[in-house]
Structures are given as structure tokens and as C-alpha cells.
């Protein structure tokens, strides 16, 4: 009987995340907090661990201090079994330059991959929200005989300029005939012209074939050294690329509502909308699925506390997620996500908002449809999200959809 293939997982965590500014002003995109107690990196790492892939390297680059700290504090395995999650910063090993793209990042760490000697390499992005059993994708890859497999999901054709677009052989729908990164337009699917098949940014590759492609890409003149822009099209052009249909991925404990949920949270609107998915009455993405947990560590914090039950002030939260260490003291929280150690004082209001760690909302302050980064303080009677012109004058980001973002550590006065 053939042994199971040896698998090494690589998490691409070096992106700048410029579209998430100012949340990425001081931190790498995968280190951005999400869902109260998590960071974005926790989702791909939890998926890999739950898939029983526990040899993982995380390639970091921009503003990686908080990301490296989070990985070293939270993602520690027993060395007895040889399991690890190891952050690998850009080391300029093969030249005096940082990573030129996601393919170059992997090329620059070939020595680490060679030390492990895996049969198969699983490559995943670090900033999407989803659950996925990568064992199923790897098995599909092996069964197909492909050298390189891309995870695919249906997305609206209007978003073609945001994704790698996959075209398949009508007679062999598992074979990619053409792969184009972020085209301005594309053709729709035969059964639904309004939809396209998009790359999730997750790949499975046979190690030898991947090395060969990366070495050719390194020497190529016309390349962005990108997995989606260059490596996937290379394998597709050779007839060696397969597609894995994400909708076939079966997760224990998933519901009909959150089956095959996947969100790119690369913009403020997408980030905000994904949070609103969490607090729906029947959540679009269920954080409470204990059969496929999302792991993190949020510290030794006391439970959330709600005080004051008088007629004129009632400390309460409705349709919301409230994290450990939070005290709601006579304030109102509605349809919001509240991260650890937040303080919400009397007669204040938080509505349709996301509050990161250690935010303080003083008396009679009001927050509507906003994201407040860590350590933001609202003084008495201060507002965010009420007066757009005033928010813009103070240097806050306000999106076209009216989402106001207050940078880390800001003191907001009346």
C-alpha cells in the first residue's frame, strides 16, 4: 500500500493590503483583527490544521511584527511530533530585493521546501474568510493526475477584474484550458452567463513540477512573478492544470446556509460586509461550528459584563457579537461586533459597527456604521458616522457606502 504523500503547506502572508487602509497602516493584512477575537491569518491556519496538515510555513514581508508575534504566541505545536507553523520573513536570499510577487516568494524559499522534501505543496492565501478541508482538494488533485490544481468558486462576472478567471474544457470540466489574472471582461459560464469561475488563490502542486515552473519564471523577461498571473497560466497552457470545485468541499458541522462560504475581505466594504454576515440571525458564516473550529488565543480575559438596568439607562447588546473582557456599562450595542476589552459607558450608542480591542466609548458618545481600530477613545458626547463632513475633516476614511474608519489610537473629541 502506498503511503500518504508528504505535504508541506505554504501560507502567502506578505501582502500590503493597501485597499484596507487605514486598518493596514501599522500591520500586515493577515494580522488585521476579524470577528472579535480572531485575526485573518487564523482562518487559513485553522483550515490547514483541521485538514491534518501541520507542517506549515508562513511567508511574511510588509509590517510583519504583529503578525509574527501572533503566530509565535498562538500557533505553537508540540515539537515532539515535528509539527510547526513557522513564519519566514523575506530574506533576500537570491538577490538584493524583497519578494517581487507570490511566485518569487516561494522561489526564494525553495531551500526550505527542499529541506522538507514534500511530494506535494499546498499554497494558500492568508486573508480570506472561509472553511475548507484541504485533504479533499489534495485527494482530488492526486486523482486527476494534474501537476497543478486551482481551487475555484463562482463569482459575478462583473468582478472579473478582481480575480483570476478560470476557463475549462467543456468535455473535461476538471481541466483548465485558460487562466487569466484579473481581466477587464470575460465570458460567462454556459449554465449562467452572469457568473464566472474564479480562483480562490489556493493551489496544490506536485513539488518537482512547481520547482520547474518557478525556475523558468525566475528567468523569464515578461513576468510579474505571480502565482495567479504567471504560474497558473503556465500550467494551463501545458494542459497540466486542474480545477477543484469548492462547492464539493464537505465540512463537518456546516449548514446549508454557510456551506461553501468564502469571502475576499480585501476592501473596507468587503471587510465590513463579512462582519455583518457573522451577526445575521442565521449567520452566513457560522463561527460557532465546533466540529471545524477556528483557532485563536485572545488572552486570559474575564467574561463580558453588562451593568445598569435602570429605566433611563440599560446596559445591553442585541444582534451582536460581544467578546471577552468587554464591559457595557449603561450603553446600547446593536448589530455590531465588539472585540476584547472594549468599554462602553452610559447613554452611549453603538450601531452597525465594528470595534477593535481596547476601544473606549465614553458617556453619550455615538457610533454609527463605523470601524474603530484598536485603542480609539471617544470622549463624552463625541460622534463617529453621524456627520460625514466632520469625519472627513478629522482625517477619517469614509467609503462610498458610508462606512467610517477611525485609525488606531485616535482620540475623538466632541
Coordinates of C-alpha atoms in Angstrom, one line a residue:
X1 CA 0.0 0.0 0.0
X2 CA 1.4 3.4 -1.0
X3 CA 2.0 5.8 2.0
X4 CA 0.2 9.1 2.1
X5 CA 2.0 11.8 0.2
X6 CA 4.1 14.1 2.3
X7 CA 2.6 17.6 2.2
X8 CA 4.1 21.0 3.0
X9 CA 1.8 24.0 3.4
X10 CA 2.8 27.5 2.5
X11 CA 0.7 30.5 3.5
X12 CA 1.3 33.6 1.5
X13 CA 1.1 36.4 4.1
X14 CA 3.2 39.2 2.6
X15 CA 0.5 41.4 1.0
X16 CA 0.4 45.1 1.8
X17 CA -3.4 45.3 1.9
X18 CA -3.4 48.9 0.6
X19 CA -7.2 48.7 -0.1
X20 CA -7.8 48.1 3.6
X21 CA -6.1 51.3 4.7
X22 CA -6.1 52.6 7.4
X23 CA -6.5 49.2 9.0
X24 CA -3.2 48.1 7.4
X25 CA -1.3 51.3 8.2
X26 CA 0.6 49.6 11.1
X27 CA 0.0 45.9 10.4
X28 CA 0.2 43.3 7.6
X29 CA -3.2 42.5 6.1
X30 CA -3.3 38.9 7.5
X31 CA -2.8 40.4 11.0
X32 CA -6.0 42.6 10.8
X33 CA -8.4 41.6 13.5
X34 CA -11.6 39.9 12.4
X35 CA -14.8 38.7 14.1
X36 CA -14.0 40.0 17.6
X37 CA -11.2 37.6 18.8
X38 CA -9.6 36.4 15.6
X39 CA -7.1 37.7 13.0
X40 CA -7.4 36.9 9.3
X41 CA -4.4 34.6 9.4
X42 CA -6.3 32.3 11.9
X43 CA -8.7 31.2 9.1
X44 CA -6.3 29.6 6.7
X45 CA -4.1 28.2 9.5
X46 CA -7.2 26.7 11.2
X47 CA -8.3 25.1 7.9
X48 CA -4.8 23.6 7.4
X49 CA -4.6 22.2 10.9
X50 CA -8.2 20.9 10.8
X51 CA -7.2 19.2 7.5
X52 CA -4.4 17.5 9.4
X53 CA -1.7 19.4 7.6
X54 CA 0.7 20.5 10.3
X55 CA 3.9 21.3 8.5
X56 CA 3.3 25.0 7.7
X57 CA 5.5 27.9 6.7
X58 CA 4.1 31.5 6.6
X59 CA 5.8 33.8 4.2
X60 CA 5.7 37.4 5.6
X61 CA 7.0 40.7 4.3
X62 CA 5.3 44.0 5.0
X63 CA 4.8 45.4 8.5
X64 CA 5.0 41.8 9.8
X65 CA 5.8 42.4 13.5
X66 CA 2.3 41.9 14.9
X67 CA 1.7 39.0 12.5
X68 CA 5.0 37.3 13.6
X69 CA 4.1 37.9 17.2
X70 CA 0.6 36.5 16.8
X71 CA 2.0 33.3 15.1
X72 CA 4.7 32.8 17.7
X73 CA 2.3 33.3 20.6
X74 CA -0.7 31.4 19.3
X75 CA 0.4 28.9 16.7
X76 CA 2.7 26.7 18.7
X77 CA 2.6 22.9 18.2
X78 CA 4.3 20.2 20.1
X79 CA 7.8 19.7 18.7
X80 CA 7.6 16.1 19.8
X81 CA 5.7 15.2 16.6
X82 CA 7.7 17.5 14.4
X83 CA 4.7 19.8 13.7
X84 CA 5.2 23.5 13.2
X85 CA 3.9 26.8 12.0
X86 CA 7.0 28.8 11.1
X87 CA 7.0 32.4 9.9
X88 CA 9.6 33.1 7.2
X89 CA 10.3 36.7 6.5
X90 CA 11.7 37.9 3.2
X91 CA 15.5 37.2 3.4
X92 CA 16.8 38.5 0.1
X93 CA 18.4 35.0 -0.2
X94 CA 18.6 35.1 -4.0
X95 CA 19.2 38.8 -4.7
X96 CA 19.1 42.3 -3.2
X97 CA 15.3 42.6 -3.5
X98 CA 12.2 41.8 -1.5
X99 CA 9.6 39.4 -2.8
X100 CA 8.7 40.5 -6.3
X101 CA 5.4 38.6 -6.2
X102 CA 3.8 35.5 -4.7
X103 CA 5.7 33.1 -7.1
X104 CA 9.0 34.8 -6.3
X105 CA 8.3 34.5 -2.6
X106 CA 8.0 30.7 -3.0
X107 CA 11.0 30.6 -5.3
X108 CA 13.1 32.4 -2.7
X109 CA 12.2 29.7 -0.1
X110 CA 13.0 26.7 -2.4
X111 CA 15.8 25.8 0.0
X112 CA 13.3 25.4 2.9
X113 CA 11.0 23.3 0.7
X114 CA 13.9 21.1 -0.4
X115 CA 14.8 20.5 3.3
X116 CA 11.3 19.1 3.9
X117 CA 11.2 17.1 0.7
X118 CA 7.4 17.1 0.3
X119 CA 5.7 15.2 -2.5
X120 CA 3.0 17.9 -2.7
X121 CA 2.9 21.6 -1.8
X122 CA -0.3 23.3 -0.7
X123 CA -0.2 27.1 -1.2
X124 CA -2.9 29.3 0.3
X125 CA -3.6 33.0 0.7
X126 CA -3.7 34.5 4.2
X127 CA -6.6 36.9 4.1
X128 CA -9.8 35.2 3.1
X129 CA -12.7 34.1 5.4
X130 CA -13.9 30.5 4.8
X131 CA -13.7 26.9 5.9
X132 CA -12.1 24.3 3.7
X133 CA -10.8 20.8 4.1
X134 CA -7.6 20.8 2.1
X135 CA -7.3 17.0 2.3
X136 CA -10.3 16.8 -0.1
X137 CA -8.6 19.1 -2.5
X138 CA -5.3 17.2 -2.3
X139 CA -7.1 13.9 -3.0
X140 CA -8.9 15.5 -6.0
X141 CA -5.5 16.7 -7.3
X142 CA -4.0 13.3 -7.0
X143 CA -6.9 11.5 -8.6
X144 CA -7.0 14.0 -11.5
X145 CA -3.3 13.4 -12.4
X146 CA -2.8 17.2 -12.8
X147 CA 0.6 18.8 -11.9
X148 CA -1.1 21.9 -10.6
X149 CA -4.7 22.4 -9.2
X150 CA -6.5 25.7 -8.5
X151 CA -9.5 25.9 -6.1
X152 CA -12.4 27.6 -8.0
X153 CA -15.5 29.3 -6.9
X154 CA -18.3 31.0 -8.8
X155 CA -18.3 34.8 -8.6
X156 CA -20.3 37.5 -10.5
X157 CA -18.8 38.2 -13.9
X158 CA -18.8 41.9 -13.1
X159 CA -15.9 41.2 -10.7
X160 CA -13.6 39.7 -13.3
X161 CA -11.1 42.5 -12.7
X162 CA -10.6 41.3 -9.1
X163 CA -9.9 37.6 -9.6
X164 CA -8.0 35.1 -11.6
X165 CA -10.6 33.8 -14.1
X166 CA -10.6 30.0 -14.9
X167 CA -11.8 28.6 -18.3
X168 CA -12.3 24.8 -18.5
X169 CA -12.6 22.2 -21.2
X170 CA -16.4 21.7 -21.9
X171 CA -15.7 17.9 -22.4
X172 CA -13.4 17.7 -19.3
X173 CA -14.7 20.3 -16.8
X174 CA -11.9 19.5 -14.4
X175 CA -9.2 20.6 -16.8
X176 CA -8.2 24.3 -17.1
X177 CA -7.7 25.4 -20.7
X178 CA -7.0 29.1 -20.0
X179 CA -6.3 31.1 -16.9
X180 CA -6.2 34.9 -16.9
X181 CA -5.5 37.1 -13.9
X182 CA -7.9 40.0 -13.3
X183 CA -9.1 40.6 -16.9
X184 CA -11.3 43.6 -17.6
X185 CA -14.0 41.4 -19.1
X186 CA -14.6 37.7 -19.6
X187 CA -17.3 35.3 -20.9
X188 CA -19.8 33.8 -18.5
X189 CA -20.4 30.2 -17.7
X190 CA -22.5 28.1 -20.1
X191 CA -25.2 27.5 -17.5
X192 CA -25.1 31.0 -16.0
X193 CA -23.8 33.8 -18.2
X194 CA -23.8 36.2 -15.3
X195 CA -21.2 34.1 -13.4
X196 CA -17.6 33.2 -13.9
X197 CA -15.3 30.6 -12.3
X198 CA -12.8 32.5 -10.1
X199 CA -9.6 31.4 -8.4
X200 CA -9.7 31.4 -4.6
X201 CA -5.9 31.9 -4.5
X202 CA -5.5 28.3 -3.2
X203 CA -3.3 25.9 -5.1
X204 CA -2.0 22.3 -4.9
X205 CA 1.1 21.4 -6.8
X206 CA 3.4 18.5 -7.3
X207 CA 6.7 19.6 -5.9
X208 CA 9.0 18.8 -8.9
X209 CA 6.7 20.4 -11.4
X210 CA 6.3 23.5 -9.2
X211 CA 10.1 23.9 -8.9
X212 CA 10.5 23.6 -12.6
X213 CA 7.8 26.3 -13.2
X214 CA 9.3 28.7 -10.6
X215 CA 12.8 28.4 -12.1
X216 CA 11.5 29.1 -15.6
X217 CA 9.5 32.1 -14.2
X218 CA 12.6 33.5 -12.4
X219 CA 14.4 33.6 -15.8
X220 CA 11.5 34.9 -17.8
X221 CA 11.5 38.5 -19.0
X222 CA 7.8 39.2 -19.2
X223 CA 6.6 38.2 -15.8
X224 CA 5.2 39.6 -12.6
X225 CA 6.4 36.6 -10.7
X226 CA 2.9 35.9 -9.5
X227 CA 1.1 32.6 -8.8
X228 CA -2.1 33.7 -10.4
X229 CA -0.6 35.9 -13.1
X230 CA 2.2 33.6 -14.3
X231 CA 2.4 30.2 -12.7
X232 CA -1.3 29.1 -13.1
X233 CA -1.4 30.3 -16.8
X234 CA 1.9 28.4 -17.4
X235 CA 0.4 25.1 -16.2
X236 CA -2.9 25.8 -18.0
X237 CA -1.0 26.4 -21.3
X238 CA 0.6 23.0 -21.0
X239 CA -2.6 21.2 -20.2
X240 CA -1.3 20.3 -16.8
X241 CA -3.7 22.4 -14.6
X242 CA -6.9 21.2 -13.0
X243 CA -9.6 23.0 -11.1
X244 CA -11.1 21.9 -7.8
X245 CA -14.8 22.9 -7.3
X246 CA -15.0 24.4 -3.9
X247 CA -18.7 23.7 -3.6
X248 CA -17.9 20.0 -3.4
X249 CA -15.9 20.6 -0.2
X250 CA -17.7 18.9 2.7
X251 CA -17.1 20.4 6.1
X252 CA -18.3 18.7 9.3
X253 CA -20.9 20.8 11.1
X254 CA -21.6 23.1 8.1
X255 CA -25.2 24.2 7.4
X256 CA -27.0 24.7 4.2
X257 CA -26.6 28.4 4.8
X258 CA -22.9 28.6 5.3
X259 CA -21.8 25.7 3.0
X260 CA -19.1 26.9 0.6
X261 CA -18.9 30.3 2.2
X262 CA -15.9 32.2 1.0
X263 CA -15.2 36.0 1.2
X264 CA -12.3 38.1 -0.1
X265 CA -12.1 40.8 2.6
X266 CA -9.6 43.0 0.6
X267 CA -11.6 46.2 0.7
X268 CA -13.3 48.1 3.6
X269 CA -16.7 47.3 2.2
X270 CA -15.9 43.6 1.9
X271 CA -14.4 43.5 5.4
X272 CA -17.5 45.3 6.8
X273 CA -20.0 43.1 4.9
X274 CA -18.2 39.9 6.1
X275 CA -18.7 41.1 9.7
X276 CA -22.3 41.7 9.1
X277 CA -22.6 38.1 7.8
X278 CA -21.4 36.9 11.2
X279 CA -24.2 38.6 13.2
X280 CA -27.1 37.7 10.9
X281 CA -29.9 35.8 12.7
X282 CA -29.0 32.7 10.8
X283 CA -25.3 33.6 10.2
X284 CA -23.9 33.4 6.7
X285 CA -20.7 32.2 8.3
X286 CA -21.1 30.3 11.5
X287 CA -18.3 30.9 14.0
X288 CA -20.0 28.5 16.4
X289 CA -19.3 25.3 14.4
X290 CA -17.4 23.3 17.0
X291 CA -16.7 20.5 14.5
X292 CA -14.4 22.7 12.4
X293 CA -13.2 25.3 14.9
X294 CA -11.3 28.5 14.0
X295 CA -8.5 28.6 16.5
X296 CA -7.0 31.7 18.2
X297 CA -6.0 32.9 21.6
X298 CA -7.4 36.0 23.0
X299 CA -5.8 36.1 26.4
X300 CA -6.9 35.3 29.9
X301 CA -9.9 37.6 29.9
X302 CA -13.0 37.6 32.1
X303 CA -16.4 37.2 30.6
X304 CA -18.3 40.1 29.1
X305 CA -20.3 42.1 31.6
X306 CA -23.4 44.2 31.2
X307 CA -24.4 46.6 34.0
X308 CA -27.1 49.1 34.8
X309 CA -30.7 48.1 34.4
X310 CA -32.4 51.4 35.3
X311 CA -35.3 52.9 33.4
X312 CA -33.1 55.7 32.0
X313 CA -30.1 53.6 31.2
X314 CA -29.8 49.9 30.3
X315 CA -26.5 48.2 29.5
X316 CA -27.4 45.8 26.7
X317 CA -26.4 44.3 23.4
X318 CA -28.7 43.0 20.6
X319 CA -28.0 41.1 17.4
X320 CA -24.3 41.5 18.2
X321 CA -21.1 39.6 19.0
X322 CA -19.5 40.7 22.3
X323 CA -16.0 39.4 23.1
X324 CA -14.5 38.5 26.5
X325 CA -13.3 41.4 28.7
X326 CA -16.0 43.8 27.4
X327 CA -17.9 45.9 29.9
X328 CA -21.2 47.5 28.6
X329 CA -22.0 50.0 31.4
X330 CA -25.4 51.5 30.7
X331 CA -24.7 51.8 27.0
X332 CA -26.5 50.3 24.0
X333 CA -24.9 48.0 21.4
X334 CA -27.0 46.9 18.3
X335 CA -26.0 44.9 15.3
X336 CA -22.2 45.3 16.0
X337 CA -19.1 43.2 16.6
X338 CA -17.3 44.2 19.8
X339 CA -13.7 43.0 20.3
X340 CA -12.0 42.2 23.7
X341 CA -11.5 44.8 26.5
X342 CA -13.9 47.4 25.0
X343 CA -15.5 49.8 27.4
X344 CA -18.9 51.2 26.6
X345 CA -20.2 53.8 29.1
X346 CA -23.7 55.2 30.0
X347 CA -26.1 56.5 27.4
X348 CA -23.7 55.8 24.6
X349 CA -24.9 54.1 21.4
X350 CA -23.0 51.6 19.1
X351 CA -25.0 50.7 15.9
X352 CA -24.0 48.7 12.8
X353 CA -20.3 49.0 13.8
X354 CA -17.1 47.0 14.4
X355 CA -14.9 47.9 17.4
X356 CA -11.4 46.5 17.7
X357 CA -9.6 45.8 21.0
X358 CA -9.4 48.3 23.9
X359 CA -11.8 50.9 22.4
X360 CA -13.3 53.2 24.9
X361 CA -16.7 54.8 24.3
X362 CA -17.4 57.5 26.9
X363 CA -20.8 58.8 28.1
X364 CA -23.3 59.9 25.5
X365 CA -21.0 59.2 22.6
X366 CA -22.5 57.7 19.4
X367 CA -21.0 55.4 16.7
X368 CA -23.0 54.5 13.6
X369 CA -21.8 52.3 10.7
X370 CA -18.1 52.6 11.6
X371 CA -14.9 50.6 12.2
X372 CA -12.9 51.8 15.1
X373 CA -9.3 50.4 15.2
X374 CA -7.5 49.5 18.4
X375 CA -7.2 51.9 21.3
X376 CA -9.6 54.5 19.8
X377 CA -11.2 56.7 22.5
X378 CA -14.4 58.7 22.1
X379 CA -14.7 61.4 24.7
X380 CA -18.1 62.4 26.2
X381 CA -20.7 63.3 23.5
X382 CA -18.3 62.6 20.6
X383 CA -19.7 61.0 17.4
X384 CA -18.4 58.9 14.6
X385 CA -20.5 58.2 11.5
X386 CA -23.1 60.9 12.2
X387 CA -21.7 63.9 10.4
X388 CA -19.7 62.8 7.2
X389 CA -18.2 66.2 6.6
X390 CA -16.9 66.4 10.1
X391 CA -15.5 62.9 9.9
X392 CA -13.6 63.8 6.7
X393 CA -12.3 67.0 8.2
X394 CA -10.8 64.9 11.1
X395 CA -9.0 62.7 8.6
X396 CA -11.2 59.6 8.9
X397 CA -11.8 57.4 5.9
X398 CA -15.4 57.3 4.7
X399 CA -16.2 54.9 1.9
X400 CA -18.7 55.4 -0.9
X401 CA -21.1 53.2 1.1
X402 CA -20.8 55.4 4.1
X403 CA -18.6 53.3 6.3
X404 CA -16.4 55.5 8.5
X405 CA -13.0 54.1 9.6
X406 CA -11.1 55.6 12.5
X407 CA -7.3 54.8 12.7
X408 CA -5.6 53.1 15.6
X409 CA -5.1 55.1 18.8
X410 CA -7.2 58.2 17.7
X411 CA -8.8 60.3 20.4
X412 CA -12.1 61.5 19.0
X413 CA -13.5 64.7 20.8
X414 CA -16.9 66.3 20.7

